[in-house]
Amino acid sequence: MLVGPSIDVCWGGGIANSGNVVEHSATRRRQESEPTRTAPVLSTEVDPDGLKRVPTANRVRSLTGIRAAAAVMVVGTHAAYATGKETQTHGYVGLLCSRLEIGVPIFFVLSGFLLFSPWVKAAANGSTPPRVRRYVWRRVRRIMPAYVVIVLLAFLVYQFHSDGPNPGQTWIGLFRYLTLTQIYTANYMLSYQHQGLTQMWSLAVEVAFYAALPLLSYLLLVVLCRRRWRPELLLAGLAALAALTPVWLIVLHTSDWLPSAAGMWLPANLACFAGGMALAVLQAMGARCYAFVVIPLALVSYLIVATPIAGGVGLSPVKVWEPLAKAMFYAIIAMLVVAPLVLDDRGWYARMLSSRPMVWLGEISYEIFLIHVIMMAFAADSVLRRPAFTGSMTVLFVVTLLMTVPLAWVLYRAMHPDRRRTPSVGPVISARACLTSVSGVVPEA
């Protein structure tokens, strides 16, 4: 259930990152000599880590575009919660709106794919793996500046504005949010949940994955595969990693060993991250996947998970199979919608997500994730003047986006003043833009 309206996201995920554009002088000369050229030009580069990366331009753009779709889903499910569409509409429509939180698992799968890919390609090519120090610095540089700004802004705004109990609005709450440790408590909702930052729990999950990934890569590629390219064994190891999620959830719901907030922690979401990591292995193996096959399967799975099999949206007791069904269906759906984009399908699905509006929104999806909860509260209270859990979900959704997107763009440009234009929209698209891009948007548990 969503509590308050992350997500990179995401979030956030996923949350929520984009790389740098590298325009080689030779490519630039070709552009100047061919001014009528309209198709995207692929930029091939050798990363300082020693890893040669050659993704297609469409893949870079479509992966950015799906971040926009995931972010919009997250805003939609939060609008449904805020207007009572989830909690007061008993029936299938309320569950369909609730399951829009699938945007968060999509961000998690993207994170697993994009961040594990350099390790996988290094193993497949026999080249040097990424340097951990550089990897950590990139994560910190992309995630933290904008995040710190929004956290400080939220604590300032809610010092004068509040709709009710706000346990996170304390000095210790500020410390917890700045360090992304707010979810590690016995009762998160009564201890540190902040009205303007409820989505940030998913960013805490993203950061936990960032911290764990170098160790996971070492265990999978060095300990398990013994520094050899053994993709079948690697996929088996990732399946075992994904199996930790149902085990964790069973322990959580059948014993008192773990606090209730443990349903938000990384182990409860490992299946999604492991699914993205598996896609990186399949890509290195040359596997193919087509949207006309898997997208209908994803839609059918979504309709199934929107039934009571995955639980309701109220506060009724949770049966052990409900979180299991939700976690597994979410991981499968997220993998299905990402798979065609990374496994060489360049058809209608990739072209749709590669459109300029989707790419532009995808580039600022992390900033949308950071801002939209505060903007939704102001839209409901000051613009629409509707009491909580009333009003139109569609109207609140549209007004929130209209208020959020311009501010997200300003925040993005303020945090990246060196970027003259949106990276993935230009005619030259760097491979690094694909492999260092992650969104963190994320759901409320």
CSV table of C-alpha atoms in Angstrom, one decimal:
chain,number,residue,atom,x,y,z
A,1,MET,CA,0.0,0.0,0.0
A,2,LEU,CA,1.2,3.5,-0.7
A,3,VAL,CA,1.5,5.7,2.3
A,4,GLY,CA,1.4,9.2,1.1
A,5,PRO,CA,2.1,9.7,-2.2
A,6,SER,CA,9.3,6.7,-4.3
A,7,ILE,CA,9.7,5.4,-6.0
A,8,ASP,CA,14.4,5.8,-8.8
A,9,VAL,CA,12.4,5.5,-8.3
A,10,CYS,CA,12.8,6.4,-8.3
A,11,TRP,CA,12.2,5.9,-8.1
A,12,GLY,CA,13.9,5.9,-7.5
A,13,GLY,CA,15.1,4.8,-8.2
A,14,GLY,CA,15.1,4.4,-10.0
A,15,ILE,CA,15.5,6.6,-9.2
A,16,ALA,CA,17.5,8.5,-11.4
A,17,ASN,CA,20.6,9.1,-13.2
A,18,SER,CA,22.0,10.1,-16.5
A,19,GLY,CA,25.5,10.1,-17.9
A,20,ASN,CA,27.6,12.5,-19.8
A,21,VAL,CA,27.7,13.2,-23.6
A,22,VAL,CA,31.0,12.7,-25.3
A,23,GLU,CA,31.3,14.1,-28.8
A,24,HIS,CA,34.5,13.0,-30.5
A,25,SER,CA,36.1,15.5,-32.8
A,26,ALA,CA,35.9,13.1,-35.7
A,27,THR,CA,32.1,12.7,-35.2
A,28,ARG,CA,31.7,16.4,-34.9
A,29,ARG,CA,33.5,16.9,-38.2
A,30,ARG,CA,31.2,14.4,-39.9
A,31,GLN,CA,28.2,16.2,-38.6
A,32,GLU,CA,29.4,19.5,-40.0
A,33,SER,CA,30.1,18.0,-43.4
A,34,GLU,CA,26.6,16.3,-43.4
A,35,PRO,CA,24.2,18.9,-42.1
A,36,THR,CA,21.1,17.1,-43.5
A,37,ARG,CA,21.7,14.0,-41.5
A,38,THR,CA,18.8,13.4,-39.1
A,39,ALA,CA,19.3,9.9,-37.7
A,40,PRO,CA,21.1,9.6,-34.4
A,41,VAL,CA,24.8,9.0,-34.6
A,42,LEU,CA,26.2,6.3,-32.4
A,43,SER,CA,29.1,7.5,-30.3
A,44,THR,CA,31.6,4.7,-29.4
A,45,GLU,CA,34.0,5.4,-26.6
A,46,VAL,CA,36.5,3.6,-24.4
A,47,ASP,CA,35.7,4.4,-20.8
A,48,PRO,CA,38.5,5.2,-18.5
A,49,ASP,CA,37.7,1.9,-16.7
A,50,GLY,CA,39.0,0.2,-19.9
A,51,LEU,CA,35.6,-1.1,-20.9
A,52,LYS,CA,34.6,-0.5,-24.5
A,53,ARG,CA,30.9,0.2,-24.8
A,54,VAL,CA,28.9,0.2,-28.0
A,55,PRO,CA,25.1,0.5,-27.4
A,56,THR,CA,22.8,1.7,-30.1
A,57,ALA,CA,21.4,5.2,-30.0
A,58,ASN,CA,17.9,3.9,-29.8
A,59,ARG,CA,18.7,1.8,-26.8
A,60,VAL,CA,20.1,4.8,-24.9
A,61,ARG,CA,17.0,6.9,-25.8
A,62,SER,CA,14.4,4.1,-25.1
A,63,LEU,CA,15.9,3.4,-21.7
A,64,THR,CA,15.7,7.0,-20.8
A,65,GLY,CA,12.1,7.1,-22.1
A,66,ILE,CA,10.9,4.2,-20.0
A,67,ARG,CA,12.1,6.1,-16.9
A,68,ALA,CA,9.6,8.8,-17.9
A,69,ALA,CA,6.8,6.1,-18.1
A,70,ALA,CA,7.8,4.7,-14.7
A,71,ALA,CA,7.9,8.2,-13.1
A,72,VAL,CA,4.4,9.0,-14.5
A,73,MET,CA,3.1,5.7,-13.0
A,74,VAL,CA,4.4,6.6,-9.6
A,75,VAL,CA,2.8,10.1,-9.7
A,76,GLY,CA,-0.4,8.4,-10.8
A,77,THR,CA,-0.6,5.9,-8.0
A,78,HIS,CA,0.2,8.7,-5.5
A,79,ALA,CA,-2.6,10.7,-7.0
A,80,ALA,CA,-4.9,7.7,-6.6
A,81,TYR,CA,-4.0,7.4,-2.9
A,82,ALA,CA,-4.4,11.1,-2.2
A,83,THR,CA,-7.9,11.2,-3.7
A,84,GLY,CA,-9.1,8.0,-2.1
A,85,LYS,CA,-9.3,6.1,-5.4
A,86,GLU,CA,-7.3,3.3,-3.8
A,87,THR,CA,-8.5,3.3,-0.2
A,88,GLN,CA,-12.2,4.2,-0.7
A,89,THR,CA,-13.0,2.6,-4.0
A,90,HIS,CA,-13.6,-1.0,-3.2
A,91,GLY,CA,-13.1,-3.2,-6.2
A,92,TYR,CA,-10.9,-3.7,-9.2
A,93,VAL,CA,-10.6,-0.1,-10.2
A,94,GLY,CA,-9.0,0.8,-6.9
A,95,LEU,CA,-6.6,-2.1,-7.2
A,96,LEU,CA,-5.6,-1.2,-10.8
A,97,CYS,CA,-4.8,2.3,-9.6
A,98,SER,CA,-2.8,1.0,-6.6
A,99,ARG,CA,-0.7,-1.3,-8.9
A,100,LEU,CA,0.6,1.7,-10.8
A,101,GLU,CA,3.3,1.5,-8.2
A,102,ILE,CA,4.9,-1.0,-10.6
A,103,GLY,CA,6.9,2.1,-11.7
A,104,VAL,CA,9.2,1.5,-8.8
A,105,PRO,CA,10.1,-2.1,-9.6
A,106,ILE,CA,10.8,-0.8,-13.2
A,107,PHE,CA,13.3,1.6,-11.8
A,108,PHE,CA,14.9,-1.2,-9.7
A,109,VAL,CA,15.3,-3.4,-12.8
A,110,LEU,CA,16.8,-0.5,-14.7
A,111,SER,CA,19.3,0.0,-11.8
A,112,GLY,CA,20.2,-3.7,-11.8
A,113,PHE,CA,20.8,-3.7,-15.5
A,114,LEU,CA,22.6,-0.4,-16.0
A,115,LEU,CA,24.9,-0.7,-13.0
A,116,PHE,CA,25.8,-4.4,-13.4
A,117,SER,CA,26.4,-4.2,-17.1
A,118,PRO,CA,30.0,-2.8,-16.8
A,119,TRP,CA,31.0,-5.8,-14.6
A,120,VAL,CA,29.3,-8.3,-16.9
A,121,LYS,CA,31.0,-6.8,-20.1
A,122,ALA,CA,34.4,-6.8,-18.4
A,123,ALA,CA,33.9,-10.4,-17.5
A,124,ALA,CA,32.8,-11.3,-21.0
A,125,ASN,CA,35.6,-9.4,-22.7
A,126,GLY,CA,38.3,-10.3,-20.2
A,127,SER,CA,38.9,-6.6,-19.6
A,128,THR,CA,39.4,-4.6,-16.4
A,129,PRO,CA,36.3,-4.3,-14.2
A,130,PRO,CA,35.1,-0.9,-13.1
A,131,ARG,CA,37.0,0.8,-10.3
A,132,VAL,CA,34.9,0.9,-7.1
A,133,ARG,CA,36.0,4.3,-6.0
A,134,ARG,CA,35.0,5.9,-9.3
A,135,TYR,CA,31.7,4.0,-9.3
A,136,VAL,CA,30.9,5.3,-5.8
A,137,TRP,CA,31.8,8.8,-6.7
A,138,ARG,CA,29.5,8.8,-9.7
A,139,ARG,CA,26.6,7.5,-7.6
A,140,VAL,CA,27.1,10.2,-4.9
A,141,ARG,CA,27.5,12.9,-7.5
A,142,ARG,CA,24.3,12.0,-9.3
A,143,ILE,CA,22.1,11.3,-6.4
A,144,MET,CA,23.0,13.4,-3.4
A,145,PRO,CA,23.2,17.1,-4.5
A,146,ALA,CA,19.5,17.4,-5.7
A,147,TYR,CA,18.4,15.1,-2.9
A,148,VAL,CA,20.0,17.2,-0.1
A,149,VAL,CA,18.4,20.3,-1.6
A,150,ILE,CA,14.9,18.8,-1.6
A,151,VAL,CA,15.2,17.3,1.9
A,152,LEU,CA,16.3,20.7,3.4
A,153,LEU,CA,13.5,22.4,1.4
A,154,ALA,CA,10.9,19.9,2.7
A,155,PHE,CA,11.9,20.4,6.3
A,156,LEU,CA,11.8,24.1,5.9
A,157,VAL,CA,8.3,24.1,4.2
A,158,TYR,CA,6.8,21.7,6.7
A,159,GLN,CA,8.0,23.8,9.6
A,160,PHE,CA,5.2,26.1,8.6
A,161,HIS,CA,2.8,23.8,6.8
A,162,SER,CA,1.3,20.5,8.0
A,163,ASP,CA,-1.8,18.4,7.4
A,164,GLY,CA,-1.5,16.3,10.5
A,165,PRO,CA,1.0,14.2,12.4
A,166,ASN,CA,4.5,14.4,10.9
A,167,PRO,CA,6.8,12.3,13.0
A,168,GLY,CA,9.8,12.8,10.6
A,169,GLN,CA,9.9,16.6,11.2
A,170,THR,CA,12.5,16.4,13.9
A,171,TRP,CA,16.3,17.0,14.1
A,172,ILE,CA,16.9,13.3,14.3
A,173,GLY,CA,14.5,12.8,11.4
A,174,LEU,CA,16.5,15.3,9.3
A,175,PHE,CA,19.7,13.4,10.1
A,176,ARG,CA,18.0,10.1,9.1
A,177,TYR,CA,16.8,11.5,5.8
A,178,LEU,CA,20.1,13.1,4.9
A,179,THR,CA,21.8,9.8,5.5
A,180,LEU,CA,19.0,7.8,3.9
A,181,THR,CA,18.6,5.6,7.0
A,182,GLN,CA,15.0,6.6,7.9
A,183,ILE,CA,13.6,3.2,7.0
A,184,TYR,CA,15.9,1.3,9.3
A,185,THR,CA,13.7,1.4,12.4
A,186,ALA,CA,11.2,-0.7,14.2
A,187,ASN,CA,8.2,1.3,13.0
A,188,TYR,CA,9.0,3.6,10.2
A,189,MET,CA,5.5,5.1,9.8
A,190,LEU,CA,5.3,6.2,13.4
A,191,SER,CA,9.0,7.1,13.8
A,192,TYR,CA,10.4,8.9,10.8
A,193,GLN,CA,7.9,9.1,8.0
A,194,HIS,CA,7.8,12.7,6.7
A,195,GLN,CA,4.7,14.0,4.9
A,196,GLY,CA,6.8,15.6,2.1
A,197,LEU,CA,9.4,12.8,1.8
A,198,THR,CA,7.4,9.6,2.0
A,199,GLN,CA,8.7,8.5,-1.4
A,200,MET,CA,12.3,8.6,-0.3
A,201,TRP,CA,12.2,5.1,1.3
A,202,SER,CA,12.7,3.7,-2.2
A,203,LEU,CA,15.8,5.9,-2.7
A,204,ALA,CA,17.2,4.4,0.5
A,205,VAL,CA,16.7,1.0,-1.1
A,206,GLU,CA,18.5,2.1,-4.3
A,207,VAL,CA,21.4,3.4,-2.2
A,208,ALA,CA,21.6,0.1,-0.3
A,209,PHE,CA,21.8,-1.7,-3.7
A,210,TYR,CA,24.5,0.7,-4.9
A,211,ALA,CA,26.5,-0.1,-1.7
A,212,ALA,CA,26.0,-3.9,-2.1
A,213,LEU,CA,26.7,-4.1,-5.9
A,214,PRO,CA,30.5,-4.3,-5.8
A,215,LEU,CA,30.3,-7.1,-3.2
A,216,LEU,CA,27.6,-8.9,-5.2
A,217,SER,CA,29.7,-8.6,-8.4
A,218,TYR,CA,32.7,-10.0,-6.6
A,219,LEU,CA,30.7,-12.9,-5.2
A,220,LEU,CA,29.1,-13.7,-8.5
A,221,LEU,CA,32.0,-13.2,-10.9
A,222,VAL,CA,35.0,-14.0,-8.8
A,223,VAL,CA,33.9,-16.5,-6.2
A,224,LEU,CA,31.1,-18.3,-8.1
A,225,CYS,CA,32.4,-18.0,-11.7
A,226,ARG,CA,36.1,-17.9,-10.7
A,227,ARG,CA,36.9,-15.0,-13.0
A,228,ARG,CA,35.7,-16.9,-16.1
A,229,TRP,CA,32.9,-16.1,-18.4
A,230,ARG,CA,30.3,-18.7,-17.4
A,231,PRO,CA,26.9,-17.0,-18.2
A,232,GLU,CA,24.8,-20.0,-17.3
A,233,LEU,CA,26.4,-20.3,-13.9
A,234,LEU,CA,26.1,-16.6,-13.5
A,235,LEU,CA,22.3,-16.7,-14.3
A,236,ALA,CA,21.9,-19.5,-11.7
A,237,GLY,CA,23.6,-17.4,-9.1
A,238,LEU,CA,21.3,-14.5,-9.9
A,239,ALA,CA,18.3,-16.8,-9.6
A,240,ALA,CA,19.5,-17.7,-6.1
A,241,LEU,CA,19.9,-14.0,-5.3
A,242,ALA,CA,16.3,-13.3,-6.5
A,243,ALA,CA,15.1,-16.2,-4.3
A,244,LEU,CA,16.2,-14.3,-1.2
A,245,THR,CA,13.2,-12.0,-1.7
A,246,PRO,CA,10.5,-14.7,-1.1
A,247,VAL,CA,12.5,-16.1,1.8
A,248,TRP,CA,12.8,-12.7,3.4
A,249,LEU,CA,9.1,-12.0,3.0
A,250,ILE,CA,8.1,-15.4,4.4
A,251,VAL,CA,10.3,-14.8,7.5
A,252,LEU,CA,8.9,-11.3,7.9
A,253,HIS,CA,5.2,-12.4,7.8
A,254,THR,CA,5.5,-15.6,9.8
A,255,SER,CA,7.8,-14.6,12.6
A,256,ASP,CA,8.7,-11.7,14.9
A,257,TRP,CA,12.4,-11.8,13.9
A,258,LEU,CA,12.2,-8.7,11.7
A,259,PRO,CA,10.5,-5.3,12.2
A,260,SER,CA,7.6,-4.3,10.1
A,261,ALA,CA,9.7,-1.8,8.1
A,262,ALA,CA,11.8,-4.7,6.9
A,263,GLY,CA,9.3,-5.1,4.1
A,264,MET,CA,10.9,-2.0,2.5
A,265,TRP,CA,14.6,-3.1,2.9
A,266,LEU,CA,16.8,-4.2,0.0
A,267,PRO,CA,16.2,-8.0,0.5
A,268,ALA,CA,12.5,-7.5,0.0
A,269,ASN,CA,13.3,-6.0,-3.4
A,270,LEU,CA,16.3,-8.0,-4.5
A,271,ALA,CA,14.2,-10.0,-7.1
A,272,CYS,CA,13.8,-6.8,-9.1
A,273,PHE,CA,17.5,-5.8,-9.0
A,274,ALA,CA,18.5,-9.4,-9.7
A,275,GLY,CA,16.2,-9.4,-12.7
A,276,GLY,CA,17.9,-6.4,-14.1
A,277,MET,CA,21.3,-7.9,-13.5
A,278,ALA,CA,20.1,-11.0,-15.4
A,279,LEU,CA,19.1,-8.9,-18.4
A,280,ALA,CA,22.7,-7.6,-18.4
A,281,VAL,CA,24.0,-11.2,-18.7
A,282,LEU,CA,21.4,-12.1,-21.4
A,283,GLN,CA,22.5,-9.0,-23.4
A,284,ALA,CA,26.1,-10.1,-23.2
A,285,MET,CA,25.1,-13.5,-24.4
A,286,GLY,CA,23.4,-12.0,-27.5
A,287,ALA,CA,19.8,-12.9,-26.5
A,288,ARG,CA,16.9,-11.4,-28.3
A,289,CYS,CA,13.5,-10.3,-27.0
A,290,TYR,CA,10.6,-8.9,-28.9
A,291,ALA,CA,8.0,-6.5,-27.6
A,292,PHE,CA,5.1,-8.0,-29.5
A,293,VAL,CA,5.6,-11.2,-27.4
A,294,VAL,CA,6.5,-9.9,-23.9
A,295,ILE,CA,4.4,-6.7,-23.6
A,296,PRO,CA,1.1,-8.6,-23.9
A,297,LEU,CA,2.4,-10.9,-21.2
A,298,ALA,CA,3.3,-7.9,-19.0
A,299,LEU,CA,-0.3,-6.5,-19.5
A,300,VAL,CA,-1.9,-9.8,-18.6
A,301,SER,CA,0.4,-10.1,-15.5
A,302,TYR,CA,-0.6,-6.6,-14.5
A,303,LEU,CA,-4.3,-7.5,-14.7
A,304,ILE,CA,-3.7,-10.6,-12.6
A,305,VAL,CA,-1.6,-8.8,-9.9
A,306,ALA,CA,-4.4,-6.2,-9.7
A,307,THR,CA,-6.7,-8.9,-8.3
A,308,PRO,CA,-6.9,-9.7,-4.5
A,309,ILE,CA,-4.2,-12.4,-5.1
A,310,ALA,CA,-1.6,-9.7,-4.3
A,311,GLY,CA,-3.6,-8.2,-1.4
A,312,GLY,CA,-5.8,-5.1,-1.0
A,313,VAL,CA,-4.9,-1.5,-0.2
A,314,GLY,CA,-6.4,-1.3,3.2
A,315,LEU,CA,-5.1,-2.1,6.7
A,316,SER,CA,-6.6,-5.6,6.9
A,317,PRO,CA,-4.3,-8.4,8.0
A,318,VAL,CA,-1.9,-9.5,5.3
A,319,LYS,CA,-1.8,-13.2,4.3
A,320,VAL,CA,1.6,-14.5,3.6
A,321,TRP,CA,1.1,-15.3,0.0
A,322,GLU,CA,-0.1,-11.8,-0.9
A,323,PRO,CA,3.3,-10.0,-0.5
A,324,LEU,CA,4.9,-13.0,-2.2
A,325,ALA,CA,2.6,-12.8,-5.2
A,326,LYS,CA,3.1,-9.0,-5.4
A,327,ALA,CA,6.9,-9.2,-5.2
A,328,MET,CA,7.2,-11.9,-7.9
A,329,PHE,CA,4.6,-10.4,-10.3
A,330,TYR,CA,6.2,-7.0,-10.0
A,331,ALA,CA,9.7,-8.4,-10.7
A,332,ILE,CA,8.4,-10.3,-13.7
A,333,ILE,CA,6.4,-7.4,-15.1
A,334,ALA,CA,9.3,-5.0,-14.7
A,335,MET,CA,11.7,-7.4,-16.5
A,336,LEU,CA,9.2,-7.9,-19.3
A,337,VAL,CA,8.8,-4.2,-20.0
A,338,VAL,CA,12.6,-3.5,-19.9
A,339,ALA,CA,13.8,-6.7,-21.8
A,340,PRO,CA,12.9,-5.6,-25.4
A,341,LEU,CA,14.8,-2.4,-24.9
A,342,VAL,CA,18.1,-4.1,-23.9
A,343,LEU,CA,17.8,-7.3,-25.9
A,344,ASP,CA,17.9,-5.8,-29.4
A,345,ASP,CA,14.2,-5.1,-30.3
A,346,ARG,CA,14.1,-1.8,-32.3
A,347,GLY,CA,10.4,-2.0,-33.2
A,348,TRP,CA,7.4,0.1,-32.3
A,349,TYR,CA,7.9,-0.2,-28.6
A,350,ALA,CA,11.5,1.2,-28.6
A,351,ARG,CA,10.5,3.9,-31.1
A,352,MET,CA,7.7,5.1,-28.9
A,353,LEU,CA,9.9,5.3,-25.8
A,354,SER,CA,12.6,7.0,-27.9
A,355,SER,CA,10.4,9.9,-28.8
A,356,ARG,CA,11.6,13.4,-27.8
A,357,PRO,CA,8.9,14.0,-25.2
A,358,MET,CA,9.6,10.7,-23.5
A,359,VAL,CA,13.3,11.2,-23.5
A,360,TRP,CA,13.0,14.7,-22.2
A,361,LEU,CA,10.8,13.6,-19.3
A,362,GLY,CA,13.1,10.6,-18.7
A,363,GLU,CA,16.1,12.9,-18.2
A,364,ILE,CA,14.4,14.8,-15.4
A,365,SER,CA,12.5,11.7,-14.0
A,366,TYR,CA,14.7,11.7,-10.8
A,367,GLU,CA,13.9,15.3,-10.2
A,368,ILE,CA,10.2,14.6,-10.7
A,369,PHE,CA,10.5,11.9,-8.2
A,370,LEU,CA,12.1,14.2,-5.6
A,371,ILE,CA,9.6,17.0,-6.0
A,372,HIS,CA,6.2,15.6,-6.8
A,373,VAL,CA,5.1,14.6,-3.3
A,374,ILE,CA,5.5,18.2,-2.0
A,375,MET,CA,3.8,19.6,-5.2
A,376,MET,CA,0.9,17.1,-4.9
A,377,ALA,CA,0.2,18.3,-1.3
A,378,PHE,CA,0.2,21.9,-2.5
A,379,ALA,CA,-1.9,21.1,-5.5
A,380,ALA,CA,-4.5,19.4,-3.3
A,381,ASP,CA,-4.5,22.0,-0.5
A,382,SER,CA,-3.9,25.3,-2.2
A,383,VAL,CA,-4.9,24.9,-5.8
A,384,LEU,CA,-7.8,22.4,-5.8
A,385,ARG,CA,-8.7,23.0,-2.1
A,386,ARG,CA,-9.9,19.4,-1.7
A,387,PRO,CA,-10.0,17.6,1.7
A,388,ALA,CA,-7.8,14.5,1.9
A,389,PHE,CA,-9.0,11.4,0.1
A,390,THR,CA,-11.5,13.3,-2.0
A,391,GLY,CA,-11.6,14.8,-5.5
A,392,SER,CA,-10.6,13.6,-9.0
A,393,MET,CA,-7.5,11.4,-9.4
A,394,THR,CA,-7.1,12.6,-12.9
A,395,VAL,CA,-7.3,16.3,-12.1
A,396,LEU,CA,-4.9,16.0,-9.2
A,397,PHE,CA,-2.5,14.0,-11.4
A,398,VAL,CA,-2.5,16.6,-14.2
A,399,VAL,CA,-2.2,19.6,-11.9
A,400,THR,CA,0.7,17.9,-10.0
A,401,LEU,CA,2.6,17.2,-13.2
A,402,LEU,CA,2.0,20.8,-14.4
A,403,MET,CA,3.5,22.1,-11.2
A,404,THR,CA,6.2,19.5,-10.9
A,405,VAL,CA,7.8,19.3,-14.4
A,406,PRO,CA,9.0,22.9,-14.7
A,407,LEU,CA,10.5,22.8,-11.2
A,408,ALA,CA,12.1,19.4,-12.0
A,409,TRP,CA,13.7,20.9,-15.1
A,410,VAL,CA,15.0,23.9,-13.2
A,411,LEU,CA,16.5,21.6,-10.5
A,412,TYR,CA,18.1,19.3,-13.1
A,413,ARG,CA,19.7,22.3,-14.8
A,414,ALA,CA,20.8,23.8,-11.5
A,415,MET,CA,22.5,20.6,-10.5
A,416,HIS,CA,24.1,20.1,-14.0
A,417,PRO,CA,25.1,23.6,-15.2
A,418,ASP,CA,27.7,22.1,-17.5
A,419,ARG,CA,25.1,20.4,-19.6
A,420,ARG,CA,24.2,22.6,-22.5
A,421,ARG,CA,21.3,20.4,-23.6
A,422,THR,CA,19.5,17.3,-22.6
A,423,PRO,CA,22.0,14.5,-23.2
A,424,SER,CA,19.9,11.8,-24.9
A,425,VAL,CA,18.1,14.2,-27.3
A,426,GLY,CA,21.2,15.5,-29.2
A,427,PRO,CA,22.3,13.9,-32.4
A,428,VAL,CA,25.3,12.2,-30.8
A,429,ILE,CA,24.6,9.8,-28.0
A,430,SER,CA,27.3,8.5,-25.8
A,431,ALA,CA,27.4,4.9,-24.6
A,432,ARG,CA,28.3,6.2,-21.2
A,433,ALA,CA,24.9,8.0,-21.1
A,434,CYS,CA,23.3,4.5,-21.2
A,435,LEU,CA,25.5,2.7,-18.7
A,436,THR,CA,25.6,5.4,-16.0
A,437,SER,CA,22.0,6.3,-16.1
A,438,VAL,CA,19.7,5.2,-13.3
A,439,SER,CA,16.4,6.6,-11.9
A,440,GLY,CA,15.2,6.0,-8.4
A,441,VAL,CA,11.6,6.4,-8.0
A,442,VAL,CA,9.8,4.2,-5.6
A,443,PRO,CA,6.7,2.8,-3.9
A,444,GLU,CA,5.2,3.0,-0.5
A,445,ALA,CA,5.1,-0.3,1.2
